[in-house]
Coordinates of C-alpha atoms in Angstrom, one line a residue:
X1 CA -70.3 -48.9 -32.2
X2 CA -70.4 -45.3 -33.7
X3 CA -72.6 -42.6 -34.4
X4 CA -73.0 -41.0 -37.9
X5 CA -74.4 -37.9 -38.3
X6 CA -76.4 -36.5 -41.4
X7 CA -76.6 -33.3 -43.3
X8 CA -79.8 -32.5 -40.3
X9 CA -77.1 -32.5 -38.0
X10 CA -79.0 -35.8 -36.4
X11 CA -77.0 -38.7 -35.0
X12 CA -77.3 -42.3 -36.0
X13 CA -76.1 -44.9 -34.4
X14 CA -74.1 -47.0 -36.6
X15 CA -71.2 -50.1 -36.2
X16 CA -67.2 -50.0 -37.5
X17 CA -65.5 -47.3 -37.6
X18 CA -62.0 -47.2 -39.4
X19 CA -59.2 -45.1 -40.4
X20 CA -61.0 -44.9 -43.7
X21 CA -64.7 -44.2 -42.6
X22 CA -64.7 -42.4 -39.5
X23 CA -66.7 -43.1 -36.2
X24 CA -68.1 -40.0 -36.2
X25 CA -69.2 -38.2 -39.3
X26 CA -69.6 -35.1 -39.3
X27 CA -72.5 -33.5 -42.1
X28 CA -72.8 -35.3 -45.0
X29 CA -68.9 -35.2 -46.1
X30 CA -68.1 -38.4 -47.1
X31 CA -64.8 -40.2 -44.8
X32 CA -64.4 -36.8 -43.2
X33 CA -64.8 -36.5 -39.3
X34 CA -63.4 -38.4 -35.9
X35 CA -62.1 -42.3 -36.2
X36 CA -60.5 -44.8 -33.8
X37 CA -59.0 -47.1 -36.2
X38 CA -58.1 -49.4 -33.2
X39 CA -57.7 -48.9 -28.9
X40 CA -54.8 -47.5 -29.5
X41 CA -55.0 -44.4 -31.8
X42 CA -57.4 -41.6 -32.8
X43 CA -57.8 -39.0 -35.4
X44 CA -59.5 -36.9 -37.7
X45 CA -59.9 -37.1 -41.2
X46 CA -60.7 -34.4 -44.3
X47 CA -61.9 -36.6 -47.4
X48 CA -60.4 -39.9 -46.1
X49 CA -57.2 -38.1 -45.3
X50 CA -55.7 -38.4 -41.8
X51 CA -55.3 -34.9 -40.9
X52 CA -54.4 -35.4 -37.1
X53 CA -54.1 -38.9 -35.7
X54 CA -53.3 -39.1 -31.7
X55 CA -50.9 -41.7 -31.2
X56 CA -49.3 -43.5 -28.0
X57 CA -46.4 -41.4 -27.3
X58 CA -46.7 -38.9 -30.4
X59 CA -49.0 -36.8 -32.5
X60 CA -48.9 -36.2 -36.4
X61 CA -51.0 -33.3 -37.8
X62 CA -51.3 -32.8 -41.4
X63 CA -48.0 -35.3 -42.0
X64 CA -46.0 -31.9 -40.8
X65 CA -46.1 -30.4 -37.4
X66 CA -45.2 -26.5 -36.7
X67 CA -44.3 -26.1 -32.6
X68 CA -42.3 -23.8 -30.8
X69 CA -41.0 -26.9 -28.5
X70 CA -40.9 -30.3 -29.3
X71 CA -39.1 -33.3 -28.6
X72 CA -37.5 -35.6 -32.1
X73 CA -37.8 -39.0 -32.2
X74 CA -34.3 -41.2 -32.7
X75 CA -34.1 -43.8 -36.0
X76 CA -30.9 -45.8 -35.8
X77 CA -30.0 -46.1 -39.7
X78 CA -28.1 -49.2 -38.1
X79 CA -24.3 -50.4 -38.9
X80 CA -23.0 -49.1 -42.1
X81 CA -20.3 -50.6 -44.9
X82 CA -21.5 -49.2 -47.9
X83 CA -24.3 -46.7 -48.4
X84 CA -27.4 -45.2 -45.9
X85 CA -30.1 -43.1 -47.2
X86 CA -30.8 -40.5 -44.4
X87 CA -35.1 -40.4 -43.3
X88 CA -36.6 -37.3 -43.7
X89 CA -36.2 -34.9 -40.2
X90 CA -35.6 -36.0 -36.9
X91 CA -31.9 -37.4 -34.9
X92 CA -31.0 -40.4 -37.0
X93 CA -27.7 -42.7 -35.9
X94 CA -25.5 -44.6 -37.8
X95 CA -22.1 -46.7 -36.5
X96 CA -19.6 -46.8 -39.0
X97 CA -18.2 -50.4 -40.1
X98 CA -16.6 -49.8 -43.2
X99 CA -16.7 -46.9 -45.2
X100 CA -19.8 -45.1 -46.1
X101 CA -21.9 -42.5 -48.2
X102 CA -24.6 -41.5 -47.0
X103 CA -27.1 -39.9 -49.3
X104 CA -30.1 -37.5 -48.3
X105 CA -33.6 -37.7 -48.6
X106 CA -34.6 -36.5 -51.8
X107 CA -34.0 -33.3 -53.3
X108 CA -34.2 -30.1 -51.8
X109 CA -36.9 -29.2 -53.1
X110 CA -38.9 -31.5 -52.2
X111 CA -37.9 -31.0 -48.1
X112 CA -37.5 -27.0 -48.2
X113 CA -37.5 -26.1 -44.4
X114 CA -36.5 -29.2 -43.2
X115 CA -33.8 -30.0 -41.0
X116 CA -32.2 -33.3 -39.4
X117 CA -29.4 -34.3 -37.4
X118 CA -27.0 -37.7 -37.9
X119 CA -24.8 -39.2 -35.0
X120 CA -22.3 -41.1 -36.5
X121 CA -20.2 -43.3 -34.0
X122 CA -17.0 -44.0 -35.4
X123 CA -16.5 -48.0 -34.5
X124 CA -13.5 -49.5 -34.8
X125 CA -11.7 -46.5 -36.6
X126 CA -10.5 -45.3 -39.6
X127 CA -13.5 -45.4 -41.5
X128 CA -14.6 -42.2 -44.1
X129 CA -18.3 -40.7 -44.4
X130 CA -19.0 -38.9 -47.3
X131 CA -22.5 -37.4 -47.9
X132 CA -23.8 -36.7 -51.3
X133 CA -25.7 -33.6 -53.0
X134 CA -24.5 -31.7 -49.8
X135 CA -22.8 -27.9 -49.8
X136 CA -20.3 -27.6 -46.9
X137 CA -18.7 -24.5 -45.7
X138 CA -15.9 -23.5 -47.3
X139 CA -16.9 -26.0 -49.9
X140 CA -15.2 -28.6 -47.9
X141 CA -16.8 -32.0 -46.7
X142 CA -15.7 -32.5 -42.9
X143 CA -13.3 -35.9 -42.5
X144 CA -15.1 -38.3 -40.0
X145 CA -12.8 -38.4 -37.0
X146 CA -10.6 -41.7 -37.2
X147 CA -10.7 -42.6 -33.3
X148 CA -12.4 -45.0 -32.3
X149 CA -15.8 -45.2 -31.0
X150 CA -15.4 -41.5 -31.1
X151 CA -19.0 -39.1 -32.0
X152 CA -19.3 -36.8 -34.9
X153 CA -22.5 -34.9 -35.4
X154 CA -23.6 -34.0 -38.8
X155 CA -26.8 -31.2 -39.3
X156 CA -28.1 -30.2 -42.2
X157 CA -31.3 -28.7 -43.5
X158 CA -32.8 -27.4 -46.8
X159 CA -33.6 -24.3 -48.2
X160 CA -35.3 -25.4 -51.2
X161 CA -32.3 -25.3 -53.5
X162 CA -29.8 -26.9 -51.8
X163 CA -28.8 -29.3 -49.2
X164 CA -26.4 -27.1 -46.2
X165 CA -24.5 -29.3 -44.0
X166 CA -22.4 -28.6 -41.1
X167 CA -20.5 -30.9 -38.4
X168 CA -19.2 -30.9 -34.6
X169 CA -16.5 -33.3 -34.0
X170 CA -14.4 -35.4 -32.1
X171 CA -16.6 -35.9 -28.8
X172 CA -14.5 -39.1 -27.0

């Protein structure tokens, strides 16, 4: 059950209610206004767009969030032996079981002011990382630690030109 309201301002009670064609319209804009697309979630929508969608445990507003504290989710990019194309933002982790390249996201200008951070376990050992389209300090690429099951940690963020990484190392 929903209510739609018209360009009157007057309320209409109405059935469904989707992501697509909200609960609650609000004027006479087509798909824009308050939906439940299940029990689960909630949002609101400009034009059929999800602008903010309230979801268990996290929140999405305008696909891109702007905070002064927040808390990053954790994507395990799995066991690697060949290559791993890093998500977009956030703590990603990978264990190393073979040798790997690890590419980012895109280009950087298509992520300008976005950052993310990769924990790479080192496995059984002597395994090599290299990351592609990537400017290190120096202009030298960090050598993944060769101990075992030892933890490098990789950040890197985008300017809008170029990709910046830069490592901590060696955590046993």
């Amino acid at each position: 059950m929903s209510f739609t309201f018209d360009g009157s301002g007057n309320a209409i009670l109405a059935s469904g209610g989707t992501a697509a064609v909200p609960a609650i319209r609000i004027r006479s804009a087509t798909n824009t206004g308050m939906y439940a697309s299940n029990t689960t979630e909630v949002g609101f929508s400009v034009s059929g767009l999800a602008k903010l969608q309230v979801l268990p445990g996290r929140t999405i507003v305008n696909n891109d969030l702007a905070c002064n504290s927040y808390r990053e989710g954790i994507t395990s990019l799995g066991n690697s032996g060949t290559s791993k194309t890093m998500a977009v933002g956030g703590v990603q982790t990978c264990t190393l079981t073979g040798n790997c390249t690890f590419a980012m996201p895109g280009t950087a200008a298509n992520h300008s002011g976005r950052s993310m951070t990769l924990r790479i376990n080192t496995g059984a050992g002597g395994f090599s990382a290299t990351f592609t389209g990537v400017k290190w300090p120096g202009g030298v690429s960090p050598t993944v630690t060769s101990t075992a099951n030892a933890i490098d940690i990789f950040c890197f963020f985008s300017d809008g030109t170029n990709w910046y990484g830069s490592a901590v190392q060696h955590y046993v």
